[in-house]
Tab-separated table of C-alpha atoms and ligand atoms in Angstrom:
chain	number	residue	atom	x	y	z
A	5	MET	CA	190.189	-26.267	-113.043
A	6	ALA	CA	189.644	-24.711	-116.436
A	7	GLY	CA	189.760	-28.275	-119.020
A	8	GLU	CA	190.414	-30.568	-115.797
A	9	GLU	CA	188.855	-33.879	-116.006
A	10	VAL	CA	186.745	-34.081	-112.675
A	11	LEU	CA	187.878	-37.062	-109.982
A	12	ASN	CA	184.969	-38.151	-108.206
A	13	LEU	CA	186.680	-39.869	-104.581
A	14	SER	CA	183.378	-39.104	-103.109
A	15	VAL	CA	181.514	-42.253	-104.271
A	16	GLY	CA	180.495	-44.786	-101.530
A	17	GLU	CA	180.482	-47.761	-103.329
A	18	PRO	CA	183.268	-50.368	-105.058
A	19	ASP	CA	184.296	-49.786	-108.409
A	20	PHE	CA	184.440	-53.349	-109.513
A	21	PRO	CA	181.500	-55.589	-111.686
A	22	MET	CA	179.172	-57.545	-109.787
A	23	PRO	CA	179.537	-61.406	-110.080
A	24	GLU	CA	178.764	-63.055	-113.160
A	25	LEU	CA	176.770	-65.938	-111.587
A	26	ALA	CA	174.486	-63.342	-109.385
A	27	ARG	CA	173.618	-62.052	-113.162
A	28	GLU	CA	173.234	-66.130	-114.496
A	29	TYR	CA	170.605	-66.539	-111.204
A	30	ALA	CA	168.533	-63.104	-112.064
A	31	ARG	CA	168.430	-64.393	-116.106
A	32	LYS	CA	167.445	-67.810	-114.765
A	33	THR	CA	164.747	-66.103	-112.294
A	34	ILE	CA	162.897	-64.140	-115.222
A	35	GLU	CA	163.471	-66.791	-117.644
A	36	GLU	CA	161.364	-69.404	-115.373
A	37	GLY	CA	158.732	-67.154	-115.290
A	38	ARG	CA	159.058	-66.738	-111.250
A	39	ASN	CA	156.908	-63.132	-111.091
A	40	ARG	CA	154.790	-64.070	-107.934
A	41	TYR	CA	155.229	-62.979	-104.387
A	42	THR	CA	158.064	-64.512	-102.214
A	43	ASP	CA	157.787	-64.875	-98.175
A	44	VAL	CA	157.723	-61.177	-96.727
A	45	THR	CA	161.153	-62.406	-94.519
A	46	GLY	CA	162.574	-63.537	-98.259
A	47	ILE	CA	162.485	-66.908	-100.263
A	48	PRO	CA	163.796	-69.940	-97.960
A	49	GLU	CA	167.121	-70.459	-100.199
A	50	LEU	CA	168.292	-66.797	-99.473
A	51	ARG	CA	167.876	-67.470	-95.926
A	52	GLU	CA	169.359	-70.594	-95.662
A	53	ARG	CA	172.045	-69.500	-97.952
A	54	ILE	CA	172.699	-66.252	-94.939
A	55	GLN	CA	172.156	-68.859	-91.982
A	56	ARG	CA	175.492	-70.473	-93.597
A	57	LYS	CA	177.230	-67.607	-94.376
A	58	LEU	CA	176.675	-66.794	-90.876
A	59	ALA	CA	177.746	-69.220	-89.449
A	60	GLU	CA	180.889	-69.883	-91.787
A	61	ASP	CA	182.117	-66.088	-91.381
A	62	ASN	CA	180.774	-65.111	-88.271
A	63	ASP	CA	180.464	-68.251	-85.878
A	64	LEU	CA	176.937	-67.377	-85.658
A	65	ASP	CA	174.244	-69.443	-85.149
A	66	TYR	CA	170.990	-68.507	-86.865
A	67	ALA	CA	167.955	-70.164	-87.753
A	68	PRO	CA	166.449	-69.315	-91.449
A	69	GLY	CA	163.614	-67.771	-89.431
A	70	ASP	CA	165.293	-65.873	-87.709
A	71	ILE	CA	166.601	-63.779	-91.279
A	72	VAL	CA	164.529	-60.851	-92.730
A	73	VAL	CA	165.510	-60.208	-96.140
A	74	ALA	CA	165.201	-56.348	-96.586
A	75	ASN	CA	165.753	-53.776	-99.585
A	76	GLY	CA	169.151	-53.126	-98.907
A	77	ALA	CA	171.277	-52.744	-95.369
A	78	LYS	CA	169.380	-49.541	-95.076
A	79	HIS	CA	165.660	-50.721	-95.027
A	80	ALA	CA	167.447	-53.545	-92.654
A	81	LEU	CA	168.390	-51.117	-90.292
A	82	PHE	CA	165.352	-48.809	-90.489
A	83	ASN	CA	163.369	-51.889	-89.695
A	84	ALA	CA	165.466	-52.788	-86.452
A	85	PHE	CA	165.132	-49.303	-85.143
A	86	LEU	CA	161.378	-49.420	-85.505
A	87	ALA	CA	161.027	-52.276	-83.981
A	88	LEU	CA	163.523	-51.864	-81.144
A	89	CYS	CA	162.718	-48.278	-80.057
A	90	GLY	CA	159.845	-45.449	-79.957
A	91	GLU	CA	159.703	-42.310	-78.553
A	92	ARG	CA	161.549	-41.356	-75.023
A	93	ASP	CA	163.654	-44.131	-76.372
A	94	GLU	CA	167.500	-43.188	-76.790
A	95	VAL	CA	170.278	-44.248	-79.275
A	96	ILE	CA	174.218	-44.198	-79.054
A	97	VAL	CA	175.234	-43.269	-81.939
A	98	PRO	CA	179.280	-43.109	-81.965
A	99	ALA	CA	180.733	-40.054	-84.060
A	100	PRO	CA	181.486	-39.825	-86.804
A	101	TYR	CA	178.922	-42.160	-87.849
A	102	TRP	CA	177.067	-42.507	-91.252
A	103	VAL	CA	174.866	-40.052	-92.058
A	104	THR	CA	171.502	-42.192	-91.799
A	105	TYR	CA	172.045	-43.426	-88.402
A	106	PRO	CA	170.741	-40.453	-86.390
A	107	GLU	CA	168.195	-39.559	-89.237
A	108	GLN	CA	166.694	-43.022	-88.697
A	109	VAL	CA	166.418	-43.023	-84.883
A	110	ARG	CA	164.944	-39.779	-84.919
A	111	LEU	CA	162.203	-40.969	-87.688
A	112	THR	CA	161.154	-43.547	-85.396
A	113	GLY	CA	160.154	-40.529	-82.622
A	114	ALA	CA	163.355	-42.221	-80.736
A	115	GLU	CA	166.822	-39.493	-79.756
A	116	PRO	CA	169.705	-39.921	-81.623
A	117	VAL	CA	172.600	-39.490	-78.508
A	118	ILE	CA	175.931	-38.756	-80.419
A	119	ALA	CA	178.853	-40.725	-78.512
A	120	PRO	CA	182.509	-39.355	-79.007
A	121	THR	CA	184.963	-42.034	-79.774
A	122	GLY	CA	188.458	-42.671	-79.185
A	123	GLU	CA	192.013	-42.761	-80.751
A	124	GLY	CA	190.931	-44.990	-83.583
A	125	PHE	CA	187.801	-43.696	-83.634
A	126	THR	CA	185.951	-46.727	-81.508
A	127	LEU	CA	183.882	-46.601	-78.672
A	128	THR	CA	185.143	-47.646	-75.781
A	129	ALA	CA	183.940	-48.956	-72.751
A	130	ASP	CA	184.447	-46.097	-70.898
A	131	LEU	CA	183.159	-43.526	-73.307
A	132	LEU	CA	179.538	-45.761	-73.972
A	133	GLU	CA	178.975	-45.221	-69.934
A	134	THR	CA	179.664	-41.891	-70.087
A	135	VAL	CA	176.432	-41.444	-72.331
A	136	VAL	CA	174.001	-44.505	-71.015
A	137	THR	CA	170.620	-43.155	-69.190
A	138	PRO	CA	167.771	-44.998	-68.302
A	139	GLN	CA	166.429	-44.019	-71.880
A	140	THR	CA	168.688	-45.558	-73.424
A	141	LYS	CA	167.237	-48.729	-75.810
A	142	ALA	CA	170.536	-49.422	-77.974
A	143	VAL	CA	173.609	-48.865	-79.366
A	144	VAL	CA	174.996	-48.789	-82.801
A	145	LEU	CA	178.672	-50.097	-83.754
A	146	ASN	CA	179.664	-50.206	-87.413
A	147	SER	CA	182.607	-52.728	-87.716
A	148	PRO	CA	184.555	-51.804	-90.077
A	149	ALA	CA	182.844	-48.060	-90.414
A	150	ASN	CA	181.997	-45.580	-92.940
A	151	PRO	CA	183.438	-42.893	-93.209
A	152	THR	CA	186.531	-43.780	-91.098
A	153	GLY	CA	187.186	-47.772	-91.774
A	154	ALA	CA	187.890	-48.210	-88.111
A	155	THR	CA	187.369	-51.964	-87.118
A	156	TYR	CA	186.274	-53.515	-84.054
A	157	SER	CA	188.692	-55.750	-82.420
A	158	LYS	CA	187.527	-58.714	-79.669
A	159	PRO	CA	188.841	-57.031	-77.032
A	160	GLU	CA	187.337	-54.364	-77.620
A	161	LEU	CA	183.868	-55.804	-78.436
A	162	GLU	CA	184.246	-57.861	-75.113
A	163	ALA	CA	184.624	-54.412	-72.843
A	164	LEU	CA	181.696	-53.386	-74.307
A	165	ALA	CA	179.173	-56.193	-74.079
A	166	GLU	CA	179.648	-55.974	-70.263
A	167	VAL	CA	178.303	-52.333	-70.849
A	168	VAL	CA	175.409	-53.347	-72.858
A	169	LEU	CA	174.859	-56.663	-70.543
A	170	ARG	CA	174.882	-54.330	-67.171
A	171	HIS	CA	172.682	-52.080	-68.814
A	172	ASP	CA	170.206	-54.234	-71.152
A	173	LEU	CA	170.683	-52.491	-74.287
A	174	TYR	CA	170.497	-53.610	-77.542
A	175	VAL	CA	173.198	-53.692	-80.328
A	176	VAL	CA	172.356	-52.874	-84.156
A	177	GLU	CA	175.709	-54.049	-85.442
A	178	ASP	CA	176.173	-53.368	-89.126
A	179	LEU	CA	178.593	-55.266	-90.913
A	180	ILE	CA	177.942	-54.129	-94.393
A	181	TYR	CA	181.932	-53.658	-95.204
A	182	GLU	CA	182.762	-57.042	-93.282
A	183	TYR	CA	185.045	-58.295	-96.174
A	184	PHE	CA	186.922	-55.006	-96.818
A	185	HIS	CA	189.240	-56.065	-94.005
A	186	TYR	CA	192.455	-55.714	-94.335
A	187	GLY	CA	193.688	-57.440	-90.749
A	188	ASP	CA	194.627	-61.024	-90.613
A	189	SER	CA	191.841	-62.273	-88.996
A	190	PRO	CA	187.753	-61.917	-90.046
A	191	VAL	CA	185.787	-58.586	-88.245
A	192	PRO	CA	184.311	-59.854	-85.331
A	193	SER	CA	180.665	-59.838	-84.434
A	194	ILE	CA	179.615	-58.506	-81.002
A	195	ALA	CA	176.891	-61.389	-80.972
A	196	SER	CA	179.490	-64.003	-81.222
A	197	LEU	CA	180.566	-63.377	-78.019
A	198	GLY	CA	178.001	-65.262	-76.511
A	199	PRO	CA	174.241	-66.342	-75.973
A	200	GLU	CA	173.539	-63.257	-74.143
A	201	LEU	CA	175.361	-60.975	-76.991
A	202	GLN	CA	173.258	-62.248	-79.581
A	203	ASP	CA	169.825	-62.269	-77.882
A	204	ARG	CA	170.671	-58.469	-77.462
A	205	THR	CA	171.822	-57.765	-81.139
A	206	VAL	CA	170.306	-57.559	-84.523
A	207	ILE	CA	173.227	-58.386	-87.285
A	208	VAL	CA	172.721	-55.742	-90.020
A	209	ASN	CA	174.589	-56.602	-93.681
A	210	GLY	CA	173.872	-57.300	-97.050
A	211	VAL	CA	174.958	-57.969	-100.723
A	212	SER	CA	175.616	-54.380	-101.492
A	213	ASN	CA	179.476	-53.811	-101.188
A	214	SER	CA	180.779	-57.234	-100.599
A	215	CYS	CA	179.242	-58.073	-104.494
A	216	ALA	CA	179.306	-54.533	-106.020
A	217	MET	CA	175.604	-55.053	-105.998
A	218	THR	CA	174.022	-51.646	-104.514
A	219	GLY	CA	171.506	-51.188	-106.977
A	220	TRP	CA	169.523	-54.499	-106.676
A	221	ARG	CA	168.474	-53.313	-102.759
A	222	VAL	CA	169.292	-56.715	-101.215
A	223	GLY	CA	170.397	-56.806	-97.531
A	224	TYR	CA	169.230	-58.598	-94.247
A	225	THR	CA	168.432	-58.275	-90.701
A	226	ALA	CA	169.549	-61.605	-88.379
A	227	ALA	CA	167.607	-61.070	-84.787
A	228	PRO	CA	166.005	-62.820	-81.772
A	229	GLN	CA	162.929	-64.166	-82.772
A	230	ALA	CA	160.801	-61.416	-80.786
A	231	ILE	CA	162.806	-59.076	-82.756
A	232	THR	CA	162.442	-60.879	-86.168
A	233	GLN	CA	158.352	-61.495	-85.716
A	234	LEU	CA	158.298	-57.584	-84.979
A	235	ILE	CA	160.320	-56.536	-88.403
A	236	ARG	CA	158.232	-59.220	-90.319
A	237	ARG	CA	155.143	-57.358	-89.095
A	238	LEU	CA	156.066	-54.365	-89.986
A	239	GLN	CA	157.617	-55.314	-93.287
A	240	GLY	CA	154.735	-56.944	-94.328
A	241	GLN	CA	152.737	-53.834	-94.511
A	242	ALA	CA	155.558	-51.273	-95.409
A	243	THR	CA	157.186	-53.185	-98.715
A	244	SER	CA	156.411	-57.029	-98.394
A	245	ASN	CA	158.943	-59.050	-100.161
A	246	VAL	CA	162.224	-57.989	-101.733
A	247	SER	CA	162.332	-58.226	-105.635
A	248	ILE	CA	162.349	-62.146	-106.449
A	249	VAL	CA	165.166	-61.672	-109.184
A	250	ALA	CA	167.241	-59.681	-106.572
A	251	GLN	CA	166.572	-62.180	-104.411
A	252	TYR	CA	167.808	-64.536	-106.229
A	253	ALA	CA	170.346	-62.764	-107.540
A	254	ALA	CA	171.968	-62.508	-103.880
A	255	ILE	CA	172.327	-66.412	-103.705
A	256	GLY	CA	174.630	-66.306	-106.891
A	257	ALA	CA	176.554	-63.166	-105.179
A	258	MET	CA	176.682	-64.865	-102.123
A	259	ASP	CA	178.314	-68.188	-104.013
A	260	SER	CA	180.714	-66.032	-105.510
A	261	VAL	CA	182.110	-63.183	-103.703
A	262	PRO	CA	184.737	-61.180	-105.918
A	263	TRP	CA	187.441	-61.975	-103.537
A	264	ALA	CA	190.310	-60.926	-105.559
A	265	GLU	CA	188.885	-57.445	-106.156
A	266	ILE	CA	187.745	-57.189	-102.781
A	267	LYS	CA	191.345	-57.610	-101.613
A	268	SER	CA	192.949	-55.086	-103.941
A	269	TYR	CA	191.460	-52.134	-102.197
A	270	ARG	CA	194.398	-52.924	-99.485
A	271	PRO	CA	197.455	-51.884	-101.529
A	272	ARG	CA	194.931	-48.774	-102.922
A	273	ARG	CA	194.203	-48.042	-98.695
A	274	ASP	CA	198.126	-47.836	-98.409
A	275	LEU	CA	198.964	-45.934	-101.886
A	276	ALA	CA	196.210	-43.475	-100.963
A	277	HIS	CA	197.295	-43.123	-96.764
A	278	HIS	CA	201.134	-43.016	-97.383
A	279	ARG	CA	200.519	-40.148	-99.968
A	280	LEU	CA	197.933	-38.506	-97.693
A	281	ALA	CA	200.432	-38.715	-94.658
A	282	SER	CA	203.093	-36.576	-96.412
A	283	ILE	CA	200.887	-33.958	-97.009
A	284	SER	CA	201.951	-31.149	-94.485
A	285	GLY	CA	198.796	-30.220	-92.108
A	286	VAL	CA	197.275	-33.376	-93.084
A	287	ARG	CA	196.717	-36.106	-90.052
A	288	CYS	CA	195.466	-39.524	-90.760
A	289	ALA	CA	194.974	-42.955	-89.239
A	290	VAL	CA	195.556	-46.029	-91.279
A	291	PRO	CA	192.075	-47.542	-91.443
A	292	ALA	CA	191.413	-51.284	-90.395
A	293	GLY	CA	188.706	-51.521	-93.450
A	294	ALA	CA	186.027	-49.988	-95.836
A	295	PHE	CA	187.268	-48.212	-98.595
A	296	TYR	CA	187.824	-45.060	-96.866
A	297	LEU	CA	190.192	-42.630	-95.838
A	298	PHE	CA	189.216	-39.628	-93.110
A	299	PRO	CA	192.001	-37.203	-92.774
A	300	ASN	CA	191.982	-34.663	-90.025
A	301	VAL	CA	192.327	-31.461	-91.893
A	302	ALA	CA	191.958	-29.018	-89.081
A	303	GLU	CA	195.337	-27.154	-89.968
A	304	LEU	CA	194.773	-26.768	-93.465
A	305	LEU	CA	191.266	-24.893	-92.536
A	306	GLY	CA	192.032	-20.949	-92.053
A	307	ASP	CA	190.983	-17.596	-93.768
A	308	GLN	CA	190.512	-19.128	-97.435
A	309	CYS	CA	188.144	-22.136	-96.085
A	310	GLN	CA	186.848	-21.710	-92.522
A	311	THR	CA	184.865	-25.262	-92.951
A	312	SER	CA	185.738	-29.074	-94.260
A	313	ASP	CA	182.540	-27.917	-96.099
A	314	GLU	CA	184.365	-24.561	-97.620
A	315	PHE	CA	187.343	-27.431	-97.874
A	316	CYS	CA	185.860	-29.335	-99.821
A	317	ALA	CA	183.775	-26.922	-102.284
A	318	GLN	CA	186.605	-25.200	-102.963
A	319	LEU	CA	189.073	-28.157	-103.578
A	320	LEU	CA	186.142	-28.867	-106.405
A	321	ALA	CA	186.275	-25.994	-107.986
A	322	ASP	CA	190.168	-25.234	-107.939
A	323	THR	CA	191.001	-28.789	-108.926
A	324	GLY	CA	188.154	-30.908	-110.256
A	325	VAL	CA	188.654	-33.811	-107.014
A	326	GLY	CA	185.841	-34.548	-105.375
A	327	LEU	CA	185.689	-35.467	-101.858
A	328	VAL	CA	183.107	-35.336	-98.758
A	329	PRO	CA	183.432	-32.850	-96.007
A	330	GLY	CA	182.743	-34.629	-92.809
A	331	SER	CA	180.250	-32.386	-91.312
A	332	GLY	CA	177.732	-34.670	-92.243
A	333	PHE	CA	179.533	-37.516	-90.174
A	334	GLY	CA	179.283	-35.062	-87.256
A	335	ALA	CA	182.945	-34.828	-87.810
A	336	PRO	CA	183.755	-31.101	-89.495
A	337	ASP	CA	187.959	-31.070	-89.470
A	338	HIS	CA	187.739	-34.067	-91.484
A	339	ILE	CA	187.236	-34.815	-95.030
A	340	ARG	CA	186.245	-38.381	-96.511
A	341	LEU	CA	187.768	-39.704	-99.422
A	342	SER	CA	186.983	-42.969	-101.204
A	343	TYR	CA	189.997	-45.068	-102.728
A	344	ALA	CA	186.938	-47.106	-104.453
A	345	VAL	CA	188.629	-46.117	-107.982
A	346	ASP	CA	191.376	-46.777	-110.344
A	347	VAL	CA	194.668	-46.406	-109.024
A	348	PRO	CA	195.679	-43.690	-111.557
A	349	VAL	CA	192.456	-41.699	-110.769
A	350	LEU	CA	193.980	-42.137	-107.034
A	351	GLU	CA	197.336	-40.875	-107.635
A	352	ALA	CA	196.303	-38.068	-109.954
A	353	ALA	CA	193.916	-36.712	-107.348
A	354	LEU	CA	196.237	-37.299	-104.917
A	355	ASP	CA	198.943	-34.751	-106.645
A	356	ARG	CA	195.725	-32.167	-107.023
A	357	LEU	CA	194.946	-31.880	-103.424
A	358	ALA	CA	198.116	-32.235	-102.103
A	359	GLU	CA	199.379	-29.215	-104.147
A	360	PHE	CA	195.837	-27.575	-103.112
A	361	ALA	CA	196.638	-28.200	-99.800
A	362	ALA	CA	200.431	-26.590	-100.390
A	363	ASN	CA	198.522	-23.080	-101.421
B	22	PLP	C1	177.571	-47.534	-93.109
B	22	PLP	C2	176.875	-48.257	-93.760
B	22	PLP	N1	175.923	-49.172	-93.739
B	22	PLP	C3	174.381	-49.329	-94.492
B	22	PLP	C4	174.512	-48.872	-95.626
B	22	PLP	C5	173.303	-49.156	-96.834
B	22	PLP	O1	173.643	-50.442	-97.225
B	22	PLP	P1	172.589	-50.863	-98.656
B	22	PLP	O2	173.234	-50.197	-99.985
B	22	PLP	O3	172.716	-51.833	-98.971
B	22	PLP	O4	170.937	-50.124	-98.566
B	22	PLP	C6	175.524	-47.903	-96.192
B	22	PLP	C7	175.890	-47.477	-97.703
B	22	PLP	O5	176.451	-46.541	-97.871
B	22	PLP	C8	176.431	-47.613	-95.502
B	22	PLP	O6	177.737	-46.773	-95.605
């Protein structure tokens, strides 16, 4: 790749700027000298804003007291797992999965049980049934998903909900890519299927992806009171509140979601998918959401590159294109490509990938 620029399609965050209103609220918070602790669970104004978002976007009825603002969705997820499970419990994690889920489950002392998924990378009721045991405490749903972009439809969630209720499971539902959805209707939440489901669900979300504020660390859980109280106690001893500046900024962000930038990802998905699908030996589903493509490259593996790890390492060395191997996501025959980059970069990277695959 002598002299060729590195084209990095491995990054898992949006490439547009954060909303100006979020910056303005942050500046105002600093200028007004708001520098004290806040409530462990977050400032009331932010929790009320989240309550309104959950009602408007997700048709969910929560009180501000059901919400805990955490240091990013990652921290919110860890709070959820810590509150729900411990030693001898099992948590079902559908594969391909975001790398953090099994690791966080293990940190609680519980066992992650990796579940296979169906055609479109979604967990079906039948597949869920095959992995439930008396020790199962919870199942993780990530919609749209990292790394596959797979998104659960309402009928799929209804089928899963029946199994969840019959076995008395909890659902940890990670909706962090919710706004990156290219279907006609919003991403449904399993909690919106009825009060029994809402009672068994911990919603996880935040402003990291939707408002391109990954560095600000604002996420949250919305959960039944008993779980929220546990999370409150955990967070009170572990970290206390999220930075007050970031909390006010998050209100500004939620008041000015950058929809035009978010929607600009759909043509990039179509472009990248079209180009990938034309490469011989690459098989790729059209994802309904997130900003990743997760093609199967099994046919390109062989003597030169035996695994997707070797494939990505060789691709980087030969062409300067950075992708993520599927092994860390529990899908070793796949690679993850993020299209949250400028179109010329995407096109150049796909040209190089096509040439590499042909050789
Ligand atoms: C599926 C999923 N959930 C949660 C997160 C973490 O979000 P945050 O940056 O808000 O901690 C990520 C970030 O990559 C993610 O891909």
